[in-house]
Amino acid sequence: MIKMKKIGVLCSGGDAPGMNAALRAVVRRGIAKKLKIIAIYRGFDGIFQEYFEEMTARSVGDIVQRGGTIIKTARCEKFFIDEGVREAAEILKKHNFDGLCALGGDGTFKGLLALQKHWNGQLIGIPTTIDNDVYGTDYTVGFDTAIDTAIQALDKIRDTAESHERIFIVEVMGRESGYIALEVGIGAGAEEILIPEEAPVDFAALANRLRSARERGKKSIIIVVAEGADERDIFTFSKELMKYLDVKTYLSILGHVQRGGAPSALDRWLATRLGAFSVDCFLNGDTGIMVGEQNHQLVKVPLIETQKKKPIEKYAFSLIQDLAI
Ligand code: F6P
């Protein structure tokens, strides 16, 4: 009798809209291709807790449209230390897993690389994070939905800012990356976009530009700030900026609302193709890779590549001042 390959699937790091769509594709394509697909709940933590459940086609019914992840996710401290990773490898061996599919971002893939040193099962990553900061793929699952959510919020803030002629600071997610801030800021016509890639912030220059915008007759001003754009928290940041200005600024933190909600059509499309493709890669014997998309084509990227810093589009960033004249 031919032994069925047993593949574990988990979600790790911040959840992202479309994770469920990817999971559904892994499970159904896997079952269709005669694989045994085991959900590992709560990310890498679930390996230590041996929190496993064999998936059936029905386990992933009615989830393609749902935000979050039905198998839960976590950030696992134990995976930062070699001893922890070794222990996880032993558990995977004990349960006869042949492969592991991890949905997450660059931190998750770092975990897979660490696991590779102690376990010879197949390891494949699927890029799912609202931050879009994974090198080797043009887009990550969740980004499109997140920027749509944030842009709707910004349009609403613009209405009230324009009516009251106010300056708004709006914090969006992105501790390490300015992708959300840049695309959302450009799309919402923000006057300023501050991102970690361009840190530190020059407060005097920023205040001068804001004053000049007022002098040019701008009624409302929106400054989009990525979480990681300044080392200070956003409250201290706002207070600091006010020291340089003679007018009050208003602060709005979009926060975790950006991580929730039903995935957009684009995210479902990407998630489904990447999920199914990961199964094809397992069957092909691939390991140590992330599946991704480049120029609308599905690609395999060595996991080590995903640890490079993905640059933001400098051209778009260079347009901000001109678009805000
Ligand atoms: O998932 C990525 C992300 O949303 C970042 O943009 C953000 O900085 C971080 O996660 C927040 O994580 P947590 O919810 O664990 O505080």
Short mmCIF file of C-alpha atoms and ligand atoms in Angstrom, two decimals:
data_model
loop_
_atom_site.label_atom_id
_atom_site.label_comp_id
_atom_site.label_asym_id
_atom_site.label_seq_id
_atom_site.Cartn_x
_atom_site.Cartn_y
_atom_site.Cartn_z
CA MET A 1 0.00 0.00 0.00
CA ILE A 2 1.33 3.47 -0.89
CA LYS A 3 1.75 5.65 2.19
CA MET A 4 -0.27 8.85 2.05
CA LYS A 5 1.84 11.97 2.59
CA LYS A 6 0.93 13.71 5.83
CA ILE A 7 1.18 17.50 5.65
CA GLY A 8 0.67 19.88 8.57
CA VAL A 9 -0.72 23.34 7.92
CA LEU A 10 -0.57 26.29 10.30
CA CYS A 11 -1.06 30.06 10.42
CA SER A 12 1.53 32.14 12.23
CA GLY A 13 2.07 35.81 13.11
CA GLY A 14 -0.61 38.43 12.53
CA ASP A 15 -3.79 37.14 10.90
CA ALA A 16 -4.65 38.40 7.43
CA PRO A 17 -7.86 38.42 5.39
CA GLY A 18 -7.58 35.53 2.94
CA MET A 19 -5.82 33.14 5.32
CA ASN A 20 -8.99 31.03 5.38
CA ALA A 21 -9.20 31.02 1.59
CA ALA A 22 -5.60 29.79 1.41
CA LEU A 23 -6.25 27.14 4.05
CA ARG A 24 -9.33 25.92 2.16
CA ALA A 25 -7.29 25.58 -1.03
CA VAL A 26 -4.50 23.66 0.75
CA VAL A 27 -7.02 21.27 2.31
CA ARG A 28 -9.17 20.65 -0.74
CA ARG A 29 -6.37 20.46 -3.30
CA GLY A 30 -4.47 18.25 -0.84
CA ILE A 31 -7.37 15.86 -0.32
CA ALA A 32 -8.11 15.82 -4.05
CA LYS A 33 -4.49 14.75 -4.59
CA LYS A 34 -4.70 12.05 -1.88
CA LEU A 35 -2.75 13.86 0.83
CA LYS A 36 -3.60 13.81 4.51
CA ILE A 37 -3.89 17.43 5.67
CA ILE A 38 -3.56 18.09 9.38
CA ALA A 39 -4.38 21.52 10.80
CA ILE A 40 -1.98 22.65 13.50
CA TYR A 41 -3.90 25.14 15.64
CA ARG A 42 -2.34 28.33 17.14
CA GLY A 43 0.71 28.52 14.89
CA PHE A 44 4.02 27.01 15.95
CA ASP A 45 2.68 26.95 19.54
CA GLY A 46 0.26 24.26 18.37
CA ILE A 47 3.17 21.91 17.61
CA PHE A 48 4.23 21.98 21.29
CA GLN A 49 0.63 21.62 22.40
CA GLU A 50 0.13 18.81 19.84
CA TYR A 51 -3.06 20.59 18.93
CA PHE A 52 -3.72 18.76 15.66
CA GLU A 53 -6.86 17.97 13.69
CA GLU A 54 -7.18 16.07 10.46
CA MET A 55 -9.04 18.22 7.94
CA THR A 56 -11.82 17.00 5.70
CA ALA A 57 -13.29 18.78 2.70
CA ARG A 58 -16.18 19.82 4.98
CA SER A 59 -13.89 21.29 7.67
CA VAL A 60 -13.15 24.19 5.34
CA GLY A 61 -16.69 24.77 4.08
CA ASP A 62 -18.12 28.29 4.27
CA ILE A 63 -14.80 29.97 5.07
CA VAL A 64 -13.54 31.35 1.75
CA GLN A 65 -15.27 34.66 2.51
CA ARG A 66 -14.29 34.92 6.18
CA GLY A 67 -11.59 37.16 7.66
CA GLY A 68 -9.17 35.88 10.31
CA THR A 69 -8.24 32.21 10.49
CA ILE A 70 -10.35 29.32 11.73
CA ILE A 71 -7.23 27.45 12.90
CA LYS A 72 -6.03 30.42 14.99
CA THR A 73 -2.63 32.04 14.90
CA ALA A 74 0.03 33.10 17.39
CA ARG A 75 3.49 34.58 17.70
CA CYS A 76 5.58 31.79 19.21
CA GLU A 77 8.41 32.86 21.55
CA LYS A 78 9.79 29.30 21.77
CA PHE A 79 10.62 29.34 18.08
CA PHE A 80 13.21 32.07 18.65
CA ILE A 81 15.46 29.65 20.55
CA ASP A 82 17.24 26.66 19.06
CA GLU A 83 16.16 24.34 21.88
CA GLY A 84 12.52 25.11 21.16
CA VAL A 85 12.89 24.48 17.44
CA ARG A 86 14.65 21.16 18.13
CA GLU A 87 11.78 20.12 20.40
CA ALA A 88 9.25 21.03 17.68
CA ALA A 89 11.19 18.92 15.15
CA GLU A 90 11.03 15.92 17.52
CA ILE A 91 7.26 16.29 17.85
CA LEU A 92 6.80 16.48 14.07
CA LYS A 93 8.91 13.32 13.70
CA LYS A 94 6.93 11.53 16.44
CA HIS A 95 3.69 12.24 14.58
CA ASN A 96 5.15 11.17 11.21
CA PHE A 97 4.58 14.43 9.41
CA ASP A 98 6.12 14.50 5.93
CA GLY A 99 5.78 18.22 5.42
CA LEU A 100 4.71 21.50 6.92
CA CYS A 101 2.93 24.37 5.20
CA ALA A 102 3.12 27.68 7.08
CA LEU A 103 0.99 30.73 6.31
CA GLY A 104 2.60 33.95 7.52
CA GLY A 105 5.20 36.63 6.91
CA ASP A 106 8.98 36.87 7.00
CA GLY A 107 9.06 36.00 10.73
CA THR A 108 7.16 32.78 10.03
CA PHE A 109 9.59 31.89 7.25
CA LYS A 110 12.49 32.55 9.60
CA GLY A 111 10.89 29.88 11.81
CA LEU A 112 10.78 27.46 8.87
CA LEU A 113 14.45 28.11 8.14
CA ALA A 114 15.31 27.35 11.76
CA LEU A 115 13.27 24.15 11.60
CA GLN A 116 15.10 23.07 8.46
CA LYS A 117 18.24 22.57 10.58
CA HIS A 118 16.56 19.93 12.74
CA TRP A 119 13.94 18.30 10.54
CA ASN A 120 14.10 16.86 7.05
CA GLY A 121 10.39 17.09 6.27
CA GLN A 122 9.27 19.32 3.42
CA LEU A 123 8.83 22.99 4.35
CA ILE A 124 6.75 25.40 2.28
CA GLY A 125 5.60 28.93 3.14
CA ILE A 126 2.61 30.93 1.85
CA PRO A 127 2.94 34.74 2.22
CA THR A 128 0.00 36.05 4.23
CA THR A 129 0.36 39.39 6.00
CA ILE A 130 -1.42 42.71 5.63
CA ASP A 131 2.00 44.40 5.59
CA ASN A 132 3.02 43.21 2.08
CA ASP A 133 6.62 43.27 3.27
CA VAL A 134 7.70 39.81 2.09
CA TYR A 135 10.55 39.77 -0.40
CA GLY A 136 10.03 37.54 -3.43
CA THR A 137 6.32 38.08 -3.96
CA ASP A 138 4.66 41.15 -5.46
CA TYR A 139 1.73 40.87 -3.06
CA THR A 140 0.97 39.06 0.15
CA VAL A 141 -2.46 37.68 0.99
CA GLY A 142 -4.38 40.26 3.08
CA PHE A 143 -2.72 43.42 1.85
CA ASP A 144 -5.38 44.32 -0.71
CA THR A 145 -8.20 43.98 1.83
CA ALA A 146 -6.28 45.92 4.48
CA ILE A 147 -5.56 48.89 2.24
CA ASP A 148 -9.17 48.98 1.15
CA THR A 149 -10.30 49.07 4.78
CA ALA A 150 -7.81 51.81 5.62
CA ILE A 151 -8.64 53.90 2.56
CA GLN A 152 -12.35 53.87 3.42
CA ALA A 153 -11.49 55.13 6.90
CA LEU A 154 -9.25 57.85 5.47
CA ASP A 155 -11.97 59.06 3.10
CA LYS A 156 -14.25 59.45 6.11
CA ILE A 157 -11.61 61.30 8.07
CA ARG A 158 -11.14 63.61 5.07
CA ASP A 159 -14.84 64.57 5.17
CA THR A 160 -14.66 65.73 8.75
CA ALA A 161 -11.17 67.21 8.40
CA GLU A 162 -12.30 69.29 5.42
CA SER A 163 -15.47 70.45 7.17
CA HIS A 164 -13.60 71.60 10.28
CA GLU A 165 -10.43 72.64 8.43
CA ARG A 166 -8.31 70.41 10.62
CA ILE A 167 -4.98 68.63 10.49
CA PHE A 168 -5.24 64.90 11.13
CA ILE A 169 -2.50 62.44 11.97
CA VAL A 170 -3.68 58.95 11.03
CA GLU A 171 -1.67 55.96 12.18
CA VAL A 172 -1.86 52.86 10.00
CA MET A 173 -0.26 49.45 10.62
CA GLY A 174 3.27 48.59 9.56
CA ARG A 175 5.82 48.28 12.34
CA GLU A 176 8.63 47.48 9.94
CA SER A 177 7.22 48.48 6.60
CA GLY A 178 5.61 51.46 4.89
CA TYR A 179 3.65 49.56 2.23
CA ILE A 180 0.25 50.16 3.81
CA ALA A 181 0.98 53.82 4.58
CA LEU A 182 2.29 54.51 1.09
CA GLU A 183 -0.49 52.88 -0.93
CA VAL A 184 -3.25 54.10 1.36
CA GLY A 185 -1.77 57.60 1.59
CA ILE A 186 -1.40 57.90 -2.17
CA GLY A 187 -4.91 56.55 -2.75
CA ALA A 188 -6.50 58.87 -0.20
CA GLY A 189 -4.58 61.95 -1.35
CA ALA A 190 -2.70 62.39 1.94
CA GLU A 191 -0.55 65.50 2.19
CA GLU A 192 2.21 63.65 4.06
CA ILE A 193 3.19 59.98 4.35
CA LEU A 194 5.71 58.93 6.98
CA ILE A 195 7.19 55.44 6.76
CA PRO A 196 9.88 53.44 8.59
CA GLU A 197 11.99 53.23 5.42
CA GLU A 198 12.46 57.02 5.53
CA ALA A 199 12.96 57.43 9.30
CA PRO A 200 13.81 59.52 11.24
CA VAL A 201 11.19 62.24 10.84
CA ASP A 202 12.50 65.80 10.45
CA PHE A 203 9.90 67.64 12.54
CA ALA A 204 11.00 71.16 11.59
CA ALA A 205 10.85 70.39 7.87
CA LEU A 206 7.49 68.63 8.27
CA ALA A 207 6.03 71.60 10.17
CA ASN A 208 7.28 73.97 7.46
CA ARG A 209 5.60 71.93 4.76
CA LEU A 210 2.34 71.87 6.73
CA ARG A 211 2.44 75.66 7.21
CA SER A 212 3.11 76.14 3.53
CA ALA A 213 0.16 73.86 2.65
CA ARG A 214 -2.08 76.07 4.78
CA GLU A 215 -0.73 79.17 3.04
CA ARG A 216 -1.55 77.60 -0.32
CA GLY A 217 -5.16 77.46 0.81
CA LYS A 218 -5.42 73.83 1.84
CA LYS A 219 -8.34 73.42 4.20
CA SER A 220 -7.68 69.93 5.49
CA ILE A 221 -4.39 68.10 5.90
CA ILE A 222 -3.91 64.39 6.43
CA ILE A 223 -0.61 62.97 7.60
CA VAL A 224 -0.49 59.18 7.26
CA VAL A 225 2.00 57.65 9.69
CA ALA A 226 3.06 54.00 9.59
CA GLU A 227 3.40 52.47 13.06
CA GLY A 228 7.16 52.18 12.73
CA ALA A 229 7.82 55.58 11.16
CA ASP A 230 9.09 57.03 14.42
CA GLU A 231 10.65 55.41 17.45
CA ARG A 232 8.20 57.26 19.70
CA ASP A 233 4.64 56.02 20.15
CA ILE A 234 2.05 57.94 18.15
CA PHE A 235 0.82 59.99 21.15
CA THR A 236 4.30 61.28 21.92
CA PHE A 237 4.87 61.78 18.21
CA SER A 238 1.73 63.97 17.92
CA LYS A 239 2.71 66.04 20.97
CA GLU A 240 6.18 66.54 19.53
CA LEU A 241 4.78 67.73 16.19
CA MET A 242 2.45 70.16 17.93
CA LYS A 243 5.47 71.83 19.50
CA TYR A 244 6.51 72.87 15.98
CA LEU A 245 3.03 74.05 14.92
CA ASP A 246 0.74 76.77 16.15
CA VAL A 247 -2.43 74.74 15.52
CA LYS A 248 -3.93 71.68 17.13
CA THR A 249 -3.62 68.33 15.35
CA TYR A 250 -6.13 65.49 15.69
CA LEU A 251 -5.06 61.90 16.06
CA SER A 252 -6.79 58.82 14.71
CA ILE A 253 -5.37 55.29 15.11
CA LEU A 254 -6.85 52.79 12.68
CA GLY A 255 -5.33 49.81 14.50
CA HIS A 256 -6.51 46.23 14.23
CA VAL A 257 -9.60 47.09 12.22
CA GLN A 258 -7.15 46.89 9.28
CA ARG A 259 -6.53 43.19 9.92
CA GLY A 260 -10.16 42.08 9.92
CA GLY A 261 -13.02 41.75 7.49
CA ALA A 262 -13.98 39.67 4.51
CA PRO A 263 -11.11 39.24 2.04
CA SER A 264 -11.33 41.18 -1.22
CA ALA A 265 -11.75 39.35 -4.53
CA LEU A 266 -8.06 39.90 -5.24
CA ASP A 267 -7.01 38.39 -1.91
CA ARG A 268 -9.23 35.34 -2.42
CA TRP A 269 -7.79 34.88 -5.91
CA LEU A 270 -4.20 35.10 -4.67
CA ALA A 271 -4.80 32.98 -1.56
CA THR A 272 -6.55 30.21 -3.45
CA ARG A 273 -3.92 29.91 -6.16
CA LEU A 274 -1.05 30.01 -3.66
CA GLY A 275 -2.71 27.42 -1.42
CA ALA A 276 -3.31 24.98 -4.26
CA PHE A 277 0.14 25.62 -5.71
CA SER A 278 1.79 24.82 -2.39
CA VAL A 279 0.18 21.36 -2.53
CA ASP A 280 1.51 20.85 -6.07
CA CYS A 281 4.95 21.79 -4.76
CA PHE A 282 4.71 19.22 -1.94
CA LEU A 283 3.81 16.58 -4.52
CA ASN A 284 6.71 17.71 -6.66
CA GLY A 285 9.09 17.12 -3.74
CA ASP A 286 9.94 20.81 -3.21
CA THR A 287 11.17 22.04 0.15
CA GLY A 288 12.70 25.18 1.66
CA ILE A 289 10.56 27.43 -0.52
CA MET A 290 7.87 30.06 -0.35
CA VAL A 291 5.24 30.10 -3.07
CA GLY A 292 4.58 33.61 -4.34
CA GLU A 293 3.45 35.68 -7.27
CA GLN A 294 5.64 37.80 -9.53
CA ASN A 295 4.23 39.60 -12.57
CA HIS A 296 0.99 37.61 -12.18
CA GLN A 297 2.84 34.28 -12.40
CA LEU A 298 3.09 31.78 -9.56
CA VAL A 299 6.69 31.32 -8.49
CA LYS A 300 8.81 29.34 -6.05
CA VAL A 301 11.22 31.42 -3.98
CA PRO A 302 13.95 29.93 -1.76
CA LEU A 303 13.00 30.64 1.87
CA ILE A 304 16.33 32.32 2.51
CA GLU A 305 15.45 34.98 -0.10
CA THR A 306 12.37 35.97 1.89
CA GLN A 307 14.63 37.31 4.62
CA LYS A 308 15.81 40.18 2.42
CA LYS A 309 14.26 43.61 2.91
CA LYS A 310 11.56 44.29 0.33
CA PRO A 311 11.98 47.89 -0.83
CA ILE A 312 9.04 50.24 -1.18
CA GLU A 313 8.44 51.90 -4.53
CA LYS A 314 10.66 54.98 -4.44
CA TYR A 315 8.89 56.51 -7.43
CA ALA A 316 5.50 56.56 -5.68
CA PHE A 317 7.11 57.96 -2.54
CA SER A 318 8.76 60.74 -4.53
CA LEU A 319 5.36 61.92 -5.83
CA ILE A 320 3.75 62.78 -2.50
CA GLN A 321 4.77 66.46 -2.33
CA ASP A 322 3.81 67.10 -5.96
CA LEU A 323 0.43 65.46 -5.55
CA ALA A 324 -0.28 67.61 -2.51
CA ILE A 325 0.41 71.05 -4.06
O1 F6P B 1 0.46 41.43 10.95
C1 F6P B 1 1.31 42.50 10.79
C2 F6P B 1 0.96 43.55 11.80
O2 F6P B 1 -0.40 43.85 11.67
C3 F6P B 1 1.80 44.80 11.71
O3 F6P B 1 1.38 45.71 10.76
C4 F6P B 1 1.67 45.32 13.10
O4 F6P B 1 2.76 46.14 13.39
C5 F6P B 1 1.65 44.09 13.94
O5 F6P B 1 1.15 43.07 13.10
C6 F6P B 1 0.81 44.18 15.18
O6 F6P B 1 0.83 42.95 15.80
P1 F6P B 1 0.06 42.57 17.13
O7 F6P B 1 -1.38 42.46 16.78
O8 F6P B 1 0.61 41.27 17.55
O9 F6P B 1 0.32 43.68 18.07
#
